[in-house]
Amino acid sequence: MTEDEMETIAITCRQFKDLQLTVPILSVYEGRETKIRENLLSALRAKKKPTALLASRAMVQINSQKESMFEADKNHLDLCDIDVSGLLYFRLTKFFSAFAEHAPANVQRVSRHISYDEPKTSKLRTQSSISSFRETSSVTPDTPQGRSKDTPGTQRSIVDALPALAEDRRDSEYDVRHEEGNNVQLPFSHIASISRNEGMYGQEDILDKIDHAFGLNNPTSNDVVQIHDQDEGLCTPKSYVLYGMGGIGKTETAIEYLYSRRDRFDAVIWIYADTSQKLGAQFVTLAQELGREAASDGMDEASSREVVKAWLATPVGYRTKNGKSEKVNPTWLMVFDNADDPDVIYDWLPTQGPGCVLVTGRYPYTKETSYKLGNGLGLEPFSSEAGGEMLRNLSGRKGEAKTSVRISELLGGLPLAIAQMSAVIRRKHLTLDDFEHLYREDSKDLLDLRVGEMHTKYQYTLGTTWAVEQLDVSAYTLLKVLSVLDPDRIPEELLLDGVKRVELPNYPVKRSVYINARAELIYSSMVTRNMATNELRIHRIVQDIVRQKMGKSELQSMFAAVMYIFERGLPAQTKTFASLALNILDQALSTDSDEERITHWLGEARHNLSLAAVMTGSSDGMHDAKLWLDILRDRVEKYKSSSDELALATAFNQLGICHIKKDEANDAMRSWEQSVAIFSSVKNPPDFSGTWPRIQLALLYTLQDRPEEAEAVLVPTLEEHERILGMDDKTTTE
């Protein structure tokens, strides 16, 4: 490559970088090794084919400020084969969405292309400038008279050419960090409107973990601790992430950390990071406070961001001591609060400087290495005992320990719930026993209540903090199903395979759609996933909120669908779930006028309990089968419905199974005969409706050496099968 060609490429690279585009880069690397081809002789000698990572992380990473890394569980040959149901597809979708969001601003900035044929007029030398490369040699300025010539046959690398290009333009660049007017009076704080919560409870261990991550555990003196993590002369900030569901205490913990440790830093900065608009406006203000001369009144958000990052990279300030100002190289703490979207925050994170970055958000950053925020902690709810102690402290009800623990369990140990309900207890002058009864009777009004005397300025009620209505329709439907399940260990096989047996509008039946819906819930920290056991977990308060947002009819349909799923998919769990349904339906029967609908589901609950008992062997299921029969007899008499008559025939079939479990063959025979008779009497019954009692009755006749009667029972069933499915059908189970 000639010198002119190298120079052209280098100039083009610099022009692109100096545009300061908000261009994210996603670098995908292989997670599996690829078999390497060798010559035939080597292959024959080798015991197994050699393998290697051809596109490893180290190879593909370019260390761009806006680069995200993603490990694909593929080898080199399969790397470009992207499955729409895989994690790579989901990550690419989020990446291109963020890319498209910044595209208009990028195009606008390109239209104001900087010409390098004239001296550069920009005041600020940003990190993206080529002049930020360290010089390795001195080169004659790039002018027609002074350009150095290579000897024939000599080639220079682009890296060698960069210092020359940088030197040529150095005089025209302005470094804000060397302007005395831009030094900052210390201590410096930019903490917006946050205030310390004097009622902050617990979390001391979390604060200690942050100290450990930032290297602040054992300061040697009362001075500000010097924070350095240097790599080839560059000082890299330390970072820590607090993530978790809404209301878990992320913001309150970050506020407490900033206030309790502010004397350990020369500068503390608080940034609200939930939207790009908020970030931009705050960085414009912060640039004016830090950049002074470099930050003009009309500076745009991208330039303001670079002013702030430039100061953070090599901060300079003055501290007044004994009436005199002395120059200080300060350390800093920067908090990004509510950074729920990683693609929004990524461009604003400082990448250099002697400081610490604390991030709060619902996105589980530490589970993904893409955002260079791998150090952190997912906050968990308080234990029942710790939550009870917090409730007693905040409510002032010191002598009701056992009740406080029960209330803590009701609230799932969620700090926001405990804090808000403590305010309710004080405001309404309740004892803890009073509150427990009130909450069990009508939790919805309490969860939606906005209390004025809260210790915190948290703007949401428990009913609004998760904004579940803003979820994608598939994710919201999945959340509705999760809201009526046991919250702690929900098997995904049930959600993927069992749900195919019922019709739920908008449910993500297709695996790829389910994966995207699940990912949305995980990234919002509404659910957590155990990948080893393929189980999900959801907080009880989230379940309460979601159930309360469903209408009565939708909630009943959701219960019915999940009961059916459990009955067919996981009989061992059916007993707990059906028992819960019975309690709910019994209460509804005493307060609701829709008796016909409620008694139908009561019968289904008894059916499921009997069936589960027989399938798991926990009992003979007789008690619930007889109660189901009583409910159906009453319904047939009252409503004269053919569907109830069919259910009654099914109930006699179930009763026969219970009798045979007790070795009561004659009683089982009478039950199955009655089942067959009812199925035969119903006008226009569904296809194959009497198959199972006929088969079981024929088997019993055969065991009693009554083959003619067995044949008489089976022949109608075989004829029905041949008429509908054809001769010798072997593809169905009916």
XYZ file of C-alpha atoms in Angstrom:
734
model
C 0.000 0.000 0.000
C 1.402 3.388 -0.970
C 1.723 6.336 1.355
C -1.060 8.207 -0.432
C -3.406 5.253 -0.092
C -2.613 4.886 3.601
C -3.081 8.592 4.136
C -6.429 8.547 2.342
C -7.652 5.690 4.500
C -6.402 7.348 7.677
C -8.027 10.682 6.796
C -11.287 8.932 5.984
C -11.175 7.139 9.332
C -10.518 10.385 11.129
C -13.295 12.221 9.333
C -15.715 9.443 10.274
C -14.637 9.458 13.909
C -14.699 13.247 14.202
C -18.340 13.262 13.132
C -18.996 11.912 16.657
C -21.785 9.691 15.408
C -23.859 7.777 17.923
C -23.140 4.549 16.088
C -23.439 1.362 18.134
C -21.294 -1.578 17.078
C -22.284 -5.150 17.889
C -19.354 -7.561 17.699
C -20.444 -11.196 17.668
C -17.868 -13.855 18.489
C -17.940 -17.630 18.561
C -18.610 -19.657 21.683
C -17.772 -23.044 20.128
C -14.612 -24.286 18.533
C -14.487 -25.275 14.863
C -12.820 -28.399 13.503
C -9.794 -27.464 11.422
C -8.982 -29.232 8.180
C -5.494 -30.694 7.801
C -3.710 -32.662 5.144
C -4.707 -36.301 4.787
C -1.583 -37.707 6.465
C -1.920 -35.484 9.546
C -5.592 -36.279 9.799
C -4.915 -40.018 9.757
C -2.251 -39.713 12.457
C -4.361 -37.533 14.748
C -6.581 -39.259 17.285
C -9.173 -36.538 16.831
C -9.506 -33.522 14.648
C -8.006 -30.324 16.093
C -10.413 -27.514 16.941
C -10.026 -23.802 17.525
C -11.992 -20.609 18.051
C -11.542 -18.888 14.703
C -13.520 -15.734 15.542
C -12.721 -15.384 19.228
C -13.587 -12.436 21.424
C -10.034 -11.117 21.285
C -10.036 -11.283 17.494
C -13.351 -9.527 16.820
C -13.228 -6.888 19.557
C -12.172 -3.474 18.220
C -12.417 -1.640 21.582
C -14.692 1.038 20.205
C -16.312 3.261 22.802
C -19.757 2.187 21.564
C -18.967 -1.476 21.023
C -21.106 -4.257 22.522
C -19.884 -7.853 22.695
C -22.113 -10.895 22.261
C -21.094 -14.549 22.492
C -22.968 -16.776 20.040
C -23.265 -20.438 20.963
C -22.011 -21.443 17.515
C -18.883 -22.500 15.686
C -17.412 -20.685 12.697
C -19.429 -22.606 10.113
C -22.756 -21.920 11.845
C -22.084 -18.354 12.968
C -24.179 -16.742 10.232
C -27.009 -19.257 10.558
C -29.332 -17.205 12.768
C -32.300 -18.982 14.295
C -35.302 -16.705 14.872
C -35.949 -18.476 18.174
C -32.390 -17.994 19.461
C -30.832 -15.387 21.753
C -28.681 -13.976 18.946
C -31.772 -13.095 16.922
C -33.303 -11.345 19.932
C -30.078 -9.400 20.576
C -29.838 -8.351 16.925
C -33.432 -7.131 17.042
C -32.693 -4.879 20.014
C -29.433 -3.709 18.431
C -30.993 -2.633 15.138
C -33.864 -0.941 16.967
C -31.351 1.227 18.831
C -29.398 1.816 15.624
C -32.540 3.045 13.860
C -33.360 5.362 16.757
C -30.076 7.268 16.303
C -30.110 7.215 12.494
C -31.876 10.591 11.908
C -29.418 12.450 14.114
C -26.486 10.722 12.420
C -27.695 11.673 8.958
C -28.168 15.259 10.076
C -24.665 15.349 11.472
C -23.167 13.881 8.306
C -24.789 16.687 6.310
C -22.609 19.110 8.277
C -19.480 17.214 7.170
C -16.234 18.766 8.400
C -13.719 19.520 5.651
C -10.126 18.736 6.539
C -8.704 20.788 3.698
C -9.068 23.826 6.005
C -7.886 24.254 9.603
C -10.251 22.654 12.076
C -12.218 25.186 14.150
C -13.642 22.900 16.808
C -12.638 23.958 20.316
C -12.725 20.522 21.877
C -10.434 17.609 21.181
C -12.589 14.602 21.907
C -11.574 11.037 22.606
C -12.651 10.141 19.091
C -10.046 12.462 17.560
C -6.995 10.897 15.940
C -4.854 13.330 17.893
C -5.667 11.310 20.997
C -3.312 8.568 19.777
C 0.034 8.607 21.514
C 2.886 9.683 19.295
C 5.503 7.147 18.376
C 7.604 9.273 16.033
C 8.033 12.769 14.708
C 7.100 13.358 11.105
C 7.485 16.349 8.841
C 4.210 18.322 8.554
C 1.962 17.255 5.736
C 2.358 20.102 3.256
C 3.191 20.021 -0.458
C 6.676 21.299 0.343
C 7.335 19.358 3.515
C 5.774 15.944 3.006
C 8.221 13.141 3.667
C 8.875 10.657 0.885
C 9.248 6.913 1.257
C 12.122 5.290 -0.484
C 11.226 2.883 -3.301
C 10.055 -0.473 -2.028
C 9.375 0.867 1.456
C 5.875 0.605 2.879
C 4.602 2.323 5.995
C 1.773 1.020 8.127
C -1.361 3.040 8.751
C -0.484 3.100 12.439
C 2.815 4.787 11.573
C 0.982 7.354 9.479
C -1.496 8.349 12.195
C 0.890 10.439 14.370
C 1.861 12.455 11.324
C -1.730 13.228 10.520
C -2.442 14.093 14.136
C 0.641 16.344 14.398
C -0.396 18.209 11.279
C -3.618 19.369 12.929
C -2.563 19.622 16.563
C -2.085 23.382 16.530
C -5.664 23.895 15.358
C -7.182 21.818 18.147
C -8.137 23.065 21.555
C -7.821 20.887 24.637
C -10.394 21.900 27.235
C -8.514 20.146 29.987
C -5.598 22.615 29.766
C -7.748 25.740 29.999
C -7.489 27.198 33.481
C -10.953 28.675 33.230
C -12.365 25.193 32.979
C -11.055 23.922 36.309
C -13.833 23.122 38.779
C -14.222 24.321 42.344
C -14.168 21.267 44.649
C -15.998 19.606 46.212
C -18.357 19.521 43.229
C -21.878 18.081 43.248
C -24.566 17.722 40.608
C -27.322 15.773 42.347
C -30.489 17.285 40.872
C -33.470 16.980 43.201
C -32.628 13.787 45.063
C -32.839 13.791 48.841
C -31.685 11.313 51.420
C -34.273 8.992 52.930
C -33.819 9.277 56.667
C -36.043 6.206 57.079
C -33.766 4.031 54.960
C -33.746 0.515 56.383
C -31.207 -2.255 55.876
C -28.994 -2.705 52.802
C -25.785 -2.032 54.755
C -24.348 -5.212 53.301
C -25.138 -3.939 49.785
C -23.307 -0.683 50.483
C -20.294 -2.658 51.695
C -20.281 -4.721 48.488
C -20.243 -1.530 46.425
C -17.342 -0.256 48.548
C -15.456 -3.461 47.872
C -16.049 -3.194 44.123
C -14.840 0.426 44.142
C -11.820 -0.357 46.333
C -13.029 1.791 49.230
C -13.028 -0.828 51.989
C -9.758 0.102 53.653
C -8.871 3.732 53.083
C -5.483 4.630 54.525
C -6.471 8.114 55.592
C -9.351 10.555 55.799
C -8.477 11.910 52.374
C -10.403 10.996 49.259
C -9.451 7.513 48.150
C -7.532 7.443 44.876
C -9.210 5.100 42.415
C -7.073 3.744 39.615
C -7.482 0.791 37.326
C -4.834 1.554 34.765
C -4.057 -0.186 31.510
C -1.142 1.184 29.504
C -1.470 4.616 31.090
C -5.261 4.876 30.761
C -7.344 5.183 33.913
C -10.535 3.121 33.693
C -13.511 3.848 35.957
C -14.768 1.112 38.226
C -18.432 0.226 37.742
C -21.178 -1.509 39.697
C -24.798 -2.262 38.803
C -27.799 -2.591 41.095
C -30.604 -4.253 39.155
C -33.953 -5.777 40.007
C -37.697 -5.370 39.774
C -39.486 -2.079 40.353
C -39.844 -1.219 44.037
C -36.964 -3.428 45.161
C -34.973 -0.423 46.462
C -32.373 0.244 43.753
C -32.727 4.031 43.711
C -32.956 4.361 47.500
C -29.806 2.263 47.906
C -27.937 4.379 45.335
C -29.033 7.604 47.039
C -27.886 6.307 50.406
C -24.547 5.286 48.914
C -23.994 8.714 47.359
C -24.833 10.607 50.559
C -22.991 8.286 52.930
C -19.826 8.195 50.775
C -19.797 11.667 49.258
C -16.846 12.702 51.448
C -14.797 9.948 49.779
C -15.032 11.634 46.365
C -14.155 15.119 45.134
C -17.126 15.198 42.771
C -20.499 13.429 42.888
C -22.913 13.425 39.942
C -26.467 12.043 39.728
C -28.035 11.403 36.314
C -31.603 10.300 35.577
C -31.077 7.748 32.807
C -34.525 6.416 31.918
C -34.753 8.227 28.535
C -32.280 9.611 26.016
C -34.048 12.997 26.204
C -33.385 13.258 29.945
C -29.776 12.189 29.485
C -29.163 14.782 26.795
C -30.670 17.674 28.747
C -28.728 16.793 31.914
C -25.424 16.447 30.067
C -25.926 19.899 28.475
C -26.319 21.395 31.964
C -23.443 19.337 33.356
C -21.172 20.364 30.473
C -21.796 24.020 31.272
C -20.912 23.362 34.909
C -17.770 21.350 34.133
C -16.630 22.631 30.755
C -17.139 26.335 31.309
C -15.327 27.896 28.320
C -15.647 24.772 26.164
C -19.394 24.462 26.681
C -21.201 27.217 24.832
C -24.866 28.022 25.341
C -25.808 26.592 21.957
C -23.864 23.320 22.258
C -25.800 20.233 21.197
C -26.226 17.105 23.301
C -23.524 15.043 21.556
C -20.913 17.784 22.002
C -21.977 18.304 25.611
C -21.505 14.602 26.234
C -17.935 14.822 24.955
C -17.206 17.871 27.147
C -18.344 15.920 30.205
C -16.430 12.790 29.214
C -13.304 14.839 28.551
C -13.382 16.310 32.062
C -14.116 12.909 33.628
C -11.198 11.359 31.721
C -8.622 13.785 33.160
C -10.419 15.912 35.739
C -8.829 19.092 37.079
C -10.178 21.209 39.891
C -9.288 23.594 42.683
C -9.840 23.130 46.392
C -9.644 26.018 48.822
C -7.408 25.344 51.812
C -6.271 27.895 54.384
C -7.617 30.687 52.220
C -5.617 29.556 49.204
C -6.642 27.621 46.096
C -4.646 24.557 45.234
C -4.874 22.466 42.100
C -6.278 18.941 42.584
C -6.671 15.918 40.335
C -10.068 14.860 41.657
C -11.842 11.522 41.868
C -15.526 11.284 41.117
C -18.680 9.197 41.589
C -21.312 9.165 38.832
C -24.726 7.528 39.312
C -26.976 6.600 36.386
C -30.427 5.975 37.884
C -33.245 3.986 36.244
C -31.103 2.900 33.300
C -33.642 0.316 32.198
C -32.663 0.342 28.503
C -28.996 -0.584 27.980
C -28.948 0.741 24.427
C -29.956 4.195 25.699
C -27.323 4.488 28.417
C -24.375 2.908 26.630
C -23.189 5.999 24.711
C -23.253 8.140 27.842
C -21.151 5.918 30.100
C -17.680 7.353 30.826
C -14.917 5.053 29.642
C -11.875 6.833 31.114
C -11.054 8.645 34.297
C -10.276 8.152 38.011
C -13.812 7.549 39.144
C -16.647 5.135 39.860
C -19.884 4.539 37.988
C -22.952 3.219 39.829
C -25.876 2.135 37.634
C -29.402 1.227 38.719
C -31.997 -0.362 36.458
C -34.278 -3.277 35.823
C -32.131 -4.704 33.033
C -29.926 -7.579 34.337
C -26.637 -6.136 33.062
C -24.409 -8.546 34.964
C -25.889 -11.521 33.080
C -24.658 -10.161 29.761
C -21.123 -8.985 28.973
C -22.198 -6.779 26.085
C -22.344 -3.521 28.026
C -19.096 -3.629 29.999
C -21.096 -3.589 33.232
C -20.403 -7.105 34.376
C -19.888 -6.262 38.050
C -22.971 -5.856 40.184
C -25.806 -7.414 42.117
C -29.439 -8.291 41.568
C -31.388 -7.019 44.583
C -33.732 -9.498 46.241
C -36.770 -8.917 48.499
C -36.294 -8.913 52.255
C -36.775 -12.120 54.193
C -40.041 -12.367 56.135
C -38.251 -11.548 59.388
C -36.266 -8.601 57.985
C -39.351 -7.253 56.225
C -41.336 -7.559 59.444
C -38.691 -5.590 61.330
C -38.737 -2.875 58.643
C -42.539 -2.698 58.883
C -42.445 -2.317 62.670
C -39.783 0.399 62.474
C -41.533 2.459 59.794
C -45.061 2.045 61.152
C -44.119 2.535 64.788
C -45.908 -0.686 65.776
C -43.158 -2.271 67.830
C -45.078 -4.931 69.759
C -46.703 -6.973 66.977
C -43.790 -9.082 65.726
C -45.696 -12.170 64.535
C -48.279 -10.122 62.654
C -45.556 -8.009 61.022
C -43.869 -11.160 59.700
C -47.168 -12.368 58.204
C -47.739 -8.992 56.539
C -44.183 -9.061 55.201
C -44.962 -12.427 53.617
C -48.171 -11.007 52.114
C -46.149 -8.160 50.595
C -43.413 -10.506 49.403
C -40.690 -8.631 51.313
C -40.781 -5.812 48.707
C -39.248 -2.655 50.250
C -41.563 -0.269 48.370
C -44.639 -2.228 49.438
C -43.509 -2.303 53.078
C -42.710 1.438 53.070
C -46.013 2.438 51.456
C -48.128 0.137 53.617
C -46.350 1.462 56.737
C -47.509 4.935 55.744
C -51.064 3.590 55.297
C -50.951 2.060 58.782
C -49.872 5.367 60.321
C -52.283 7.488 58.274
C -55.313 5.313 59.061
C -54.287 4.710 62.707
C -54.357 0.939 62.243
C -52.883 -1.813 64.314
C -51.006 -4.433 62.325
C -53.880 -6.876 62.910
C -56.313 -4.283 61.518
C -54.151 -3.819 58.434
C -53.767 -7.552 57.829
C -57.541 -8.043 57.785
C -58.002 -4.968 55.584
C -55.370 -6.120 53.097
C -56.774 -9.634 52.813
C -60.245 -8.188 52.285
C -59.374 -5.571 49.644
C -55.757 -5.302 48.582
C -56.509 -3.463 45.322
C -57.420 -0.113 46.905
C -54.387 -0.283 49.177
C -51.986 -1.090 46.326
C -53.330 1.828 44.264
C -53.223 4.266 47.180
C -50.844 7.232 46.913
C -49.690 8.215 50.392
C -48.478 11.726 51.093
C -46.229 11.056 54.089
C -43.878 8.621 52.408
C -40.228 8.743 53.504
C -39.267 8.633 49.831
C -40.184 10.729 46.783
C -40.866 7.634 44.741
C -43.503 8.787 42.237
C -45.314 5.500 41.621
C -47.861 3.533 43.597
C -47.549 -0.210 43.856
C -50.291 -0.462 41.245
C -48.399 1.625 38.661
C -44.712 0.966 39.286
C -44.437 -1.901 36.777
C -46.593 -0.422 33.957
C -47.554 -3.902 32.791
C -49.934 -2.503 30.165
C -46.925 -1.192 28.221
C -45.603 -4.703 27.638
C -45.884 -6.387 24.261
C -49.225 -8.225 24.039
C -47.536 -11.662 24.046
C -45.397 -10.796 27.069
C -48.441 -9.421 28.905
C -50.471 -12.576 28.212
C -47.590 -14.740 29.451
C -47.465 -12.566 32.582
C -51.203 -13.124 33.121
C -50.684 -16.887 33.049
C -47.782 -16.574 35.503
C -49.974 -14.478 37.812
C -52.238 -17.453 38.601
C -49.436 -19.959 39.195
C -47.322 -20.713 42.228
C -44.771 -17.863 42.078
C -41.593 -19.623 43.138
C -40.968 -22.533 40.753
C -42.886 -22.402 37.481
C -41.730 -25.134 35.056
C -41.239 -23.837 31.530
C -42.234 -27.166 29.996
C -45.715 -26.365 31.233
C -45.668 -22.910 29.628
C -44.319 -24.216 26.325
C -45.970 -27.599 25.852
C -48.899 -27.754 28.262
C -50.460 -24.519 27.067
C -50.831 -25.897 23.537
C -53.780 -27.937 24.842
C -55.899 -24.825 25.461
C -56.831 -21.707 23.529
C -55.507 -18.493 25.075
C -55.745 -15.407 22.839
C -52.348 -13.711 22.250
C -50.450 -16.371 24.215
C -46.967 -16.975 22.716
C -47.470 -20.578 21.653
C -44.719 -20.471 19.022
C -41.342 -21.047 20.680
C -39.640 -18.034 19.080
C -42.440 -15.709 20.206
C -42.342 -17.239 23.699
C -38.579 -16.632 23.949
C -39.021 -12.957 23.034
C -41.901 -12.559 25.504
C -39.908 -14.251 28.262
C -36.883 -12.081 27.516
C -38.989 -8.916 27.827
C -40.212 -10.001 31.261
C -36.706 -10.980 32.377
C -35.133 -7.733 31.160
C -37.795 -5.750 33.018
C -37.001 -7.872 36.117
C -40.651 -8.878 36.509
C -39.562 -12.512 36.427
C -36.301 -14.341 36.990
C -35.198 -17.571 35.357
C -33.225 -20.527 36.643
C -31.518 -21.817 33.494
C -30.327 -24.991 35.210
C -33.855 -26.149 36.056
C -35.780 -24.230 33.357
C -38.032 -22.618 35.947
C -39.377 -19.086 36.297
C -40.060 -17.072 39.435
C -42.370 -14.066 39.813
C -42.945 -11.759 42.773
C -46.241 -12.117 44.641
C -47.032 -8.396 44.464
C -46.596 -8.457 40.687
C -49.061 -11.345 40.597
C -51.539 -9.364 42.714
C -51.286 -6.317 40.452
C -51.713 -8.329 37.246
C -54.699 -10.267 38.600
C -56.372 -7.049 39.730
C -56.028 -5.560 36.256
C -57.899 -8.497 34.718
C -61.692 -8.458 34.637
C -63.649 -11.141 36.447
C -64.435 -13.064 33.274
C -60.816 -12.975 32.041
C -59.491 -14.037 35.439
C -61.886 -16.974 35.597
C -60.931 -18.029 32.065
C -57.243 -17.808 32.975
C -57.782 -19.984 36.053
C -59.707 -22.512 33.990
C -57.061 -22.681 31.279
C -54.223 -23.148 33.762
C -56.164 -25.766 35.714
C -56.581 -27.743 32.501
C -52.870 -27.348 31.695
C -51.861 -28.640 35.105
C -54.312 -31.502 35.023
C -52.951 -32.762 31.711
C -49.332 -31.740 32.127
C -48.281 -31.817 35.790
C -50.724 -33.801 37.951
C -48.429 -33.659 40.993
C -48.924 -29.881 41.204
C -52.650 -30.012 40.486
C -53.682 -30.674 44.110
C -52.211 -27.418 45.416
C -53.534 -25.376 42.548
C -57.037 -26.911 42.509
C -57.297 -26.495 46.298
C -56.492 -22.803 45.892
C -59.157 -22.579 43.186
C -61.694 -24.196 45.525
C -61.031 -21.586 48.221
C -61.436 -18.743 45.745
C -64.592 -20.212 44.190
C -66.199 -20.979 47.570
C -65.723 -17.323 48.556
C -67.038 -16.166 45.191
C -70.135 -18.334 45.572
C -71.126 -16.448 48.712
C -70.632 -12.973 47.208
C -71.244 -13.398 43.459
C -74.614 -13.783 41.745
C -73.190 -15.774 38.810
C -73.914 -19.143 40.429
C -74.071 -21.072 37.157
C -70.526 -20.121 36.135
C -69.024 -20.578 39.593
C -70.539 -24.033 40.202
C -69.185 -25.132 36.825
C -65.628 -24.309 37.924
C -66.220 -25.821 41.345
C -67.052 -29.077 39.602
C -63.939 -28.807 37.449
C -61.807 -28.251 40.563
C -63.245 -31.422 42.154
C -62.650 -33.307 38.901
C -58.985 -32.182 38.817
C -58.413 -33.128 42.457
C -59.822 -36.611 41.934
C -57.889 -37.145 38.728
C -54.618 -35.905 40.255
C -55.049 -38.165 43.283
C -55.476 -41.220 41.064
C -52.600 -40.305 38.730
C -50.145 -39.625 41.546
C -51.371 -42.413 43.848
C -51.816 -40.019 46.774
C -55.361 -41.361 47.368
C -58.194 -43.116 45.558
C -59.816 -39.753 44.647
C -63.265 -41.062 45.672
C -64.239 -38.117 47.884
C -63.778 -35.455 45.206
C -65.315 -37.643 42.480
C -68.537 -38.011 44.501
C -68.671 -34.274 45.228
C -68.247 -33.620 41.521
C -71.164 -35.961 40.792
C -73.360 -34.115 43.330
C -72.561 -30.755 41.708
C -73.359 -32.110 38.229
C -76.640 -33.763 39.256
C -77.771 -30.458 40.721
C -76.726 -28.553 37.581
C -78.465 -31.026 35.228
C -81.687 -30.550 37.179
C -81.389 -26.747 37.288
C -80.010 -25.834 33.854
C -80.927 -28.822 31.621
C -77.657 -28.394 29.687
C -76.325 -31.131 27.399
C -72.777 -30.106 28.331
C -73.584 -30.909 31.964
C -74.989 -34.300 30.905
C -71.737 -35.070 29.065
C -69.782 -33.968 32.148
C -71.968 -36.250 34.281
C -71.067 -39.208 32.050
C -67.379 -38.282 32.431
C -67.821 -38.070 36.200
C -69.218 -41.640 36.330
C -66.183 -42.755 34.315
C -63.917 -41.108 36.904
C -65.900 -42.713 39.725
C -65.329 -46.128 38.128
C -61.578 -45.469 38.104
C -61.708 -44.594 41.817
C -63.595 -47.828 42.584
C -61.080 -49.944 40.679
C -58.279 -48.287 42.692
C -59.996 -49.711 45.787
C -60.421 -53.151 44.163
C -64.193 -52.642 44.022
C -64.732 -54.219 40.621
C -68.513 -54.533 40.764
C -68.956 -50.886 41.790
C -66.539 -49.839 39.044
C -68.531 -51.871 36.500
C -71.808 -50.178 37.492
C -70.200 -46.731 37.243
C -68.809 -47.399 33.760
C -72.111 -48.904 32.577
C -73.902 -45.755 33.754
C -71.289 -43.602 32.009
C -71.807 -45.456 28.705
C -75.587 -45.178 29.069
C -75.487 -41.391 29.609
C -73.093 -40.847 26.692
C -75.451 -42.887 24.473
C -78.511 -40.883 25.572
C -77.121 -37.436 24.764
C -78.251 -36.054 21.420
C -75.391 -35.368 18.975
C -72.529 -36.166 21.373
C -68.948 -35.269 20.368
C -66.998 -37.896 18.404
C -65.371 -40.596 20.583
C -67.055 -39.233 23.741
C -67.806 -42.715 25.124
C -64.522 -44.365 24.138
C -62.801 -44.528 27.524
C -65.595 -45.999 29.666
C -66.319 -48.568 26.912
C -62.664 -49.686 26.789
C -62.424 -49.951 30.580
C -65.729 -51.802 30.801
C -64.645 -54.258 28.077
C -61.373 -54.942 29.901
C -63.257 -55.668 33.095
C -65.698 -57.997 31.299
C -62.744 -59.841 29.767
C -61.082 -60.293 33.171
C -64.356 -61.737 34.472
C -64.483 -64.185 31.551
C -67.401 -62.449 29.834
C -66.043 -62.060 26.283
C -69.404 -61.677 24.526
C -70.345 -58.700 26.689
C -66.860 -57.214 26.162
C -67.278 -57.524 22.381
C -70.743 -55.970 22.489
C -69.357 -52.932 24.307
C -66.328 -52.493 22.010
C -67.948 -53.024 18.589
C -69.798 -49.639 18.515
C -66.540 -47.883 19.405
C -64.589 -49.684 16.654
C -67.307 -48.902 14.114
C -67.208 -45.227 15.053
C -63.437 -45.171 14.621
C -63.583 -46.823 11.210
C -66.329 -44.470 10.070
C -64.411 -41.341 11.088
C -60.755 -42.357 10.817
C -60.839 -45.166 8.272
C -59.913 -48.837 8.454
C -56.960 -49.897 10.629
C -56.083 -46.354 11.705
C -52.855 -46.302 13.733
C -52.151 -42.586 13.921
C -54.539 -41.477 16.665
C -54.992 -42.297 20.323
C -58.806 -42.066 20.467
